[in-house]
Coordinates of N, CA, C and O in Angstrom, one line a residue:
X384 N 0.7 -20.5 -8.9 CA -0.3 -20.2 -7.9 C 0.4 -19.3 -6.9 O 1.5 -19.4 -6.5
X385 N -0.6 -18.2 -6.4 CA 0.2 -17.0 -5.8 C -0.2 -17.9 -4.4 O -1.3 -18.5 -4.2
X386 N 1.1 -17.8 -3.4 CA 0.7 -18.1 -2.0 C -0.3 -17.2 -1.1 O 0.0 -16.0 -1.0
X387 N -1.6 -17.9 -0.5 CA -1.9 -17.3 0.2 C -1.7 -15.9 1.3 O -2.0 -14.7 1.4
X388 N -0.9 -17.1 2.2 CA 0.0 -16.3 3.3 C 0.6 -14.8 2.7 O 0.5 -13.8 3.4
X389 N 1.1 -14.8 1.5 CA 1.8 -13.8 0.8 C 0.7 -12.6 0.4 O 0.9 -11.4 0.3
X390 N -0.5 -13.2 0.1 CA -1.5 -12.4 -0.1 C -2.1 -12.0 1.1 O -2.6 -11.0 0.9
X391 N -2.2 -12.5 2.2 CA -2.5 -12.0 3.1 C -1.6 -10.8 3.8 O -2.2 -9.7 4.2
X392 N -0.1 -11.1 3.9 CA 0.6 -10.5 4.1 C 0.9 -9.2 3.8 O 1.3 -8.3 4.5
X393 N 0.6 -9.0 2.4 CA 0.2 -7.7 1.7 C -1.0 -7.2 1.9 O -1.2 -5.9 1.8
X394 N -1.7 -7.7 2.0 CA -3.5 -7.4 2.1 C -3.2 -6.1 3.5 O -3.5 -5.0 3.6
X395 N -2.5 -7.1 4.4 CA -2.6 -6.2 5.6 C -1.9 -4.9 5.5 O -2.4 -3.8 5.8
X396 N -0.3 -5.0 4.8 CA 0.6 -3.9 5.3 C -0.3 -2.9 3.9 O -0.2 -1.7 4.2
X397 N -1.0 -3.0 2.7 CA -1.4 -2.0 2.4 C -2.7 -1.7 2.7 O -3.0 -0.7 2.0
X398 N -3.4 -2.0 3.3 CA -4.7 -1.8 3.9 C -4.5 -1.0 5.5 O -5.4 -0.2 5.9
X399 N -3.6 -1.2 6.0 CA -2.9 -0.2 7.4 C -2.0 1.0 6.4 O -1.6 2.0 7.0
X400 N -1.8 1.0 5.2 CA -1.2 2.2 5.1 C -2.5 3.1 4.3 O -2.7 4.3 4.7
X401 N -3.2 2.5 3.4 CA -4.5 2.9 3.1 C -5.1 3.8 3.6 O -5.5 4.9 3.2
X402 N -5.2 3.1 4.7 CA -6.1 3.8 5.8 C -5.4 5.0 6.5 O -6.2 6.0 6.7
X403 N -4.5 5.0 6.7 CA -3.9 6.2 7.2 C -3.7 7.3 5.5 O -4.0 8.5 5.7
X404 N -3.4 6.8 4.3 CA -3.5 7.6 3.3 C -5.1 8.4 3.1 O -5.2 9.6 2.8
X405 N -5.7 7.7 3.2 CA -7.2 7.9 3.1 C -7.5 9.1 3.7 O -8.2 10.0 3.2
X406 N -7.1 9.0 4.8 CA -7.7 9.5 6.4 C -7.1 11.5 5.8 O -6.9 11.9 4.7
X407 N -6.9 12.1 7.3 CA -7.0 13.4 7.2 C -5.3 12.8 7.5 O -4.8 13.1 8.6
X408 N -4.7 12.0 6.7 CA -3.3 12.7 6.7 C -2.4 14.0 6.0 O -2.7 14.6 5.0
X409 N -1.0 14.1 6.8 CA -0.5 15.3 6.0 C 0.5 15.2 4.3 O 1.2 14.2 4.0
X410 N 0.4 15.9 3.8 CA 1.0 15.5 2.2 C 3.0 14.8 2.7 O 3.8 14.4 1.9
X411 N 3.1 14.9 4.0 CA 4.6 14.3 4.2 C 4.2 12.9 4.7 O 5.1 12.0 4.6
X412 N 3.0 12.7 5.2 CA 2.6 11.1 5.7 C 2.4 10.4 4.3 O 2.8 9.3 3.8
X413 N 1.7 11.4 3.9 CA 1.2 10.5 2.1 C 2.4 10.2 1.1 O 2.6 9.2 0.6
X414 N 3.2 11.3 1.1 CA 4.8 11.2 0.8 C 5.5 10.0 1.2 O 6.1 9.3 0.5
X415 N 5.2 9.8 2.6 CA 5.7 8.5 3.0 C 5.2 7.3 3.0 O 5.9 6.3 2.5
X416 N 4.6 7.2 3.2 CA 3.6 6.0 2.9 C 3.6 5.7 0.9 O 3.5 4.6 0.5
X417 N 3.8 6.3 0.2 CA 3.8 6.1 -1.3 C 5.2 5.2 -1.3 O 5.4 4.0 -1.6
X418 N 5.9 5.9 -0.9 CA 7.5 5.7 -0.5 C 7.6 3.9 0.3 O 8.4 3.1 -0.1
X419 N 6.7 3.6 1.3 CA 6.6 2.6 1.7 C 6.4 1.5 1.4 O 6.8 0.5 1.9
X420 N 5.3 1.9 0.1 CA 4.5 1.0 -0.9 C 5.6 0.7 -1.7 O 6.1 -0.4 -1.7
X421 N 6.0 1.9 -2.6 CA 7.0 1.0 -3.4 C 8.3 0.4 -2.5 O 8.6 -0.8 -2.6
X422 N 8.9 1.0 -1.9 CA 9.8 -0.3 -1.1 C 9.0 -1.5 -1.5 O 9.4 -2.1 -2.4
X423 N 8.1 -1.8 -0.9 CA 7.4 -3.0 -0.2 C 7.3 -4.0 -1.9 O 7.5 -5.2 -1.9
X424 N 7.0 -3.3 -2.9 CA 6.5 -3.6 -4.3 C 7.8 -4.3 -4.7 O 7.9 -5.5 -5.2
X425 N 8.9 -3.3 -4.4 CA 9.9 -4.2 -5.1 C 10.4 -5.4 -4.2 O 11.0 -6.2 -4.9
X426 N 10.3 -5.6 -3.4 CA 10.2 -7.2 -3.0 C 9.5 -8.3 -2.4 O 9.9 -9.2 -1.7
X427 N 8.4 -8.0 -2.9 CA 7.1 -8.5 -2.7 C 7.3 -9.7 -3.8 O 8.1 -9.7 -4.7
X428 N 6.3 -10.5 -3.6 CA 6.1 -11.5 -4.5 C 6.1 -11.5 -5.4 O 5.3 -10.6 -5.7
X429 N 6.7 -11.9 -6.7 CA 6.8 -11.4 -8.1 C 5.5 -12.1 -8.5 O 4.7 -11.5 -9.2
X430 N 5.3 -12.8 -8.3 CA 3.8 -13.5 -9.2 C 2.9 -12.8 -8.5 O 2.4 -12.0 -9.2
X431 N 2.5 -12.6 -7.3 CA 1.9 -11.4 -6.5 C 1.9 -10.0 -7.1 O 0.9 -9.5 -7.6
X432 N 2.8 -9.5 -7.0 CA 2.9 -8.0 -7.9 C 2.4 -8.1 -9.4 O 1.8 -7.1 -9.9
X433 N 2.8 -9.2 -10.1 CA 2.7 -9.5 -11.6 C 1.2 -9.7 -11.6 O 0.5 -9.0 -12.4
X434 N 0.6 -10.4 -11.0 CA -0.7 -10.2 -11.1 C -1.9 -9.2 -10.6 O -3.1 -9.2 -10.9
X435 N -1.3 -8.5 -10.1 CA -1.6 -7.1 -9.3 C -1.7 -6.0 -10.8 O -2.6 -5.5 -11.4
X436 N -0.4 -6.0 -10.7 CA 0.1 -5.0 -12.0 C -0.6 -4.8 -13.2 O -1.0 -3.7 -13.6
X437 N -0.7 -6.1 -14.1 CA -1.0 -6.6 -15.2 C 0.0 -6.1 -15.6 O -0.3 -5.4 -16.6
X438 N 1.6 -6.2 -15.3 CA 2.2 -5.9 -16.3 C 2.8 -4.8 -16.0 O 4.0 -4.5 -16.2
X439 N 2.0 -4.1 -15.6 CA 2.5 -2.2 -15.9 C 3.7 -2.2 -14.4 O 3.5 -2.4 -13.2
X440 N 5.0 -2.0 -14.9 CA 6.0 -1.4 -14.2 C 6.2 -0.5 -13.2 O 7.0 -0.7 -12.3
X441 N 5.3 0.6 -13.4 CA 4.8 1.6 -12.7 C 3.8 1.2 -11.5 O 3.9 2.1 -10.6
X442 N 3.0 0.4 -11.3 CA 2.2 0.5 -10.9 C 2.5 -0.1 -9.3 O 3.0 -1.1 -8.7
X443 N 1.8 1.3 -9.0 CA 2.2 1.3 -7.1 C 3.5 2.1 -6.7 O 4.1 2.3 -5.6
X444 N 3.8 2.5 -8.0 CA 5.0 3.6 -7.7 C 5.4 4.8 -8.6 O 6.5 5.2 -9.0
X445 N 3.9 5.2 -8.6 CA 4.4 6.5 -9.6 C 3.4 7.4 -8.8 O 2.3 6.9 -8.7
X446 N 3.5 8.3 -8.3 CA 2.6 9.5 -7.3 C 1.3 9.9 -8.3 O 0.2 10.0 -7.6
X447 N 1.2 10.0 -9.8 CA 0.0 10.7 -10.2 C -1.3 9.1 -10.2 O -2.5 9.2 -10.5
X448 N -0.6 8.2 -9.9 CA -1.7 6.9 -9.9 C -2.1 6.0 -8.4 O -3.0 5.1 -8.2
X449 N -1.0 6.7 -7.5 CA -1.2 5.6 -6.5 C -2.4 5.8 -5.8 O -2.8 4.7 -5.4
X450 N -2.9 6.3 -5.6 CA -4.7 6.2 -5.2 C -5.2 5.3 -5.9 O -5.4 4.3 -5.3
X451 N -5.4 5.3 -7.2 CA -6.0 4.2 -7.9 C -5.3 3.4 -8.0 O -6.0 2.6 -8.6
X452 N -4.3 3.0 -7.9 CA -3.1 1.6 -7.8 C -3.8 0.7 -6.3 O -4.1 -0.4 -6.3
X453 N -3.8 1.6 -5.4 CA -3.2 0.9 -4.2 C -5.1 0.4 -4.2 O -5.2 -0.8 -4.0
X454 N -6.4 1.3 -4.3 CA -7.3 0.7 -4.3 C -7.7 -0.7 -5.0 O -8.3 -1.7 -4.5
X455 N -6.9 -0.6 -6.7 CA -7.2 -1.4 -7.1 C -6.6 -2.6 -6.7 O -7.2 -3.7 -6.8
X456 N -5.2 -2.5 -6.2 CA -4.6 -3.5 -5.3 C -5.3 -4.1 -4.3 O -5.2 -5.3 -4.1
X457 N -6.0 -3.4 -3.6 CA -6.5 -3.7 -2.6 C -8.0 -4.8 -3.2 O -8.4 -5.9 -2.9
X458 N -8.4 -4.1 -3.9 CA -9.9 -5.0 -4.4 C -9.3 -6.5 -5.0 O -10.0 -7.5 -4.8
X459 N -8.4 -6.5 -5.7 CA -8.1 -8.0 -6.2 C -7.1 -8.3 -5.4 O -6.2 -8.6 -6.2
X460 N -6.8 -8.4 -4.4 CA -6.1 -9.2 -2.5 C -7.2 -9.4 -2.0 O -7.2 -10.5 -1.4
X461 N -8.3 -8.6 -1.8 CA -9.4 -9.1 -1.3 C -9.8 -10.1 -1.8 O -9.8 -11.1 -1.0
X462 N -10.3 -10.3 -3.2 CA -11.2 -11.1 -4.3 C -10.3 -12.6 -4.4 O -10.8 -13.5 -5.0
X463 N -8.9 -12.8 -3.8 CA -7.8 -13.4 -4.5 C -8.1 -13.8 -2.4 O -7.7 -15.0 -2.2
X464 N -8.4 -13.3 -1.5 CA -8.2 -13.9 -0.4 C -10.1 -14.5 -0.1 O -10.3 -15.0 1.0
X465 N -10.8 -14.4 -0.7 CA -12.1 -14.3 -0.8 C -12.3 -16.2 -1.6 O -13.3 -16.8 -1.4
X466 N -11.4 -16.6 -2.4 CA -11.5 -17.7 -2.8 C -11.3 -18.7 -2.4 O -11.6 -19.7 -3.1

């Protein structure tokens, strides 16, 4: 069972960086912020991330996916804090 608190915890720090990725930032904010995320991936919850992931190694830390990484992250932390 993934801890809540842990899911919340992430819910937030990528949902505040989201949002700034999203927005009219500049390609060195988005640079950073990708950069942030995977920091954050590699020590984040491994049953958290493992379930995030499905597996895939890459995911949340490769530049040609993280738009769709970090969305999809975001919709099953929601769905996973929603229960």
């Amino acid at each position: 069972m993934i801890d809540r608190n842990r899911v919340e915890q992430a819910y937030c720090f990528f949902h505040q960086k989201w949002k700034v990725y999203s927005g009219k930032s500049s390609e060195t904010q988005r640079d950073d912020i990708e950069y942030a995320i995977s920091s954050y991936v590699d020590v984040m919850d491994t049953d958290l991330y493992a379930h995030l992931s499905g597996g895939n190694p890459s995911f949340l830390r490769e530049h040609v996916s993280f738009t769709e990484d970090i969305v999809h992250a975001l919709e099953m932390m929601g769905n996973l804090l929603r229960q």
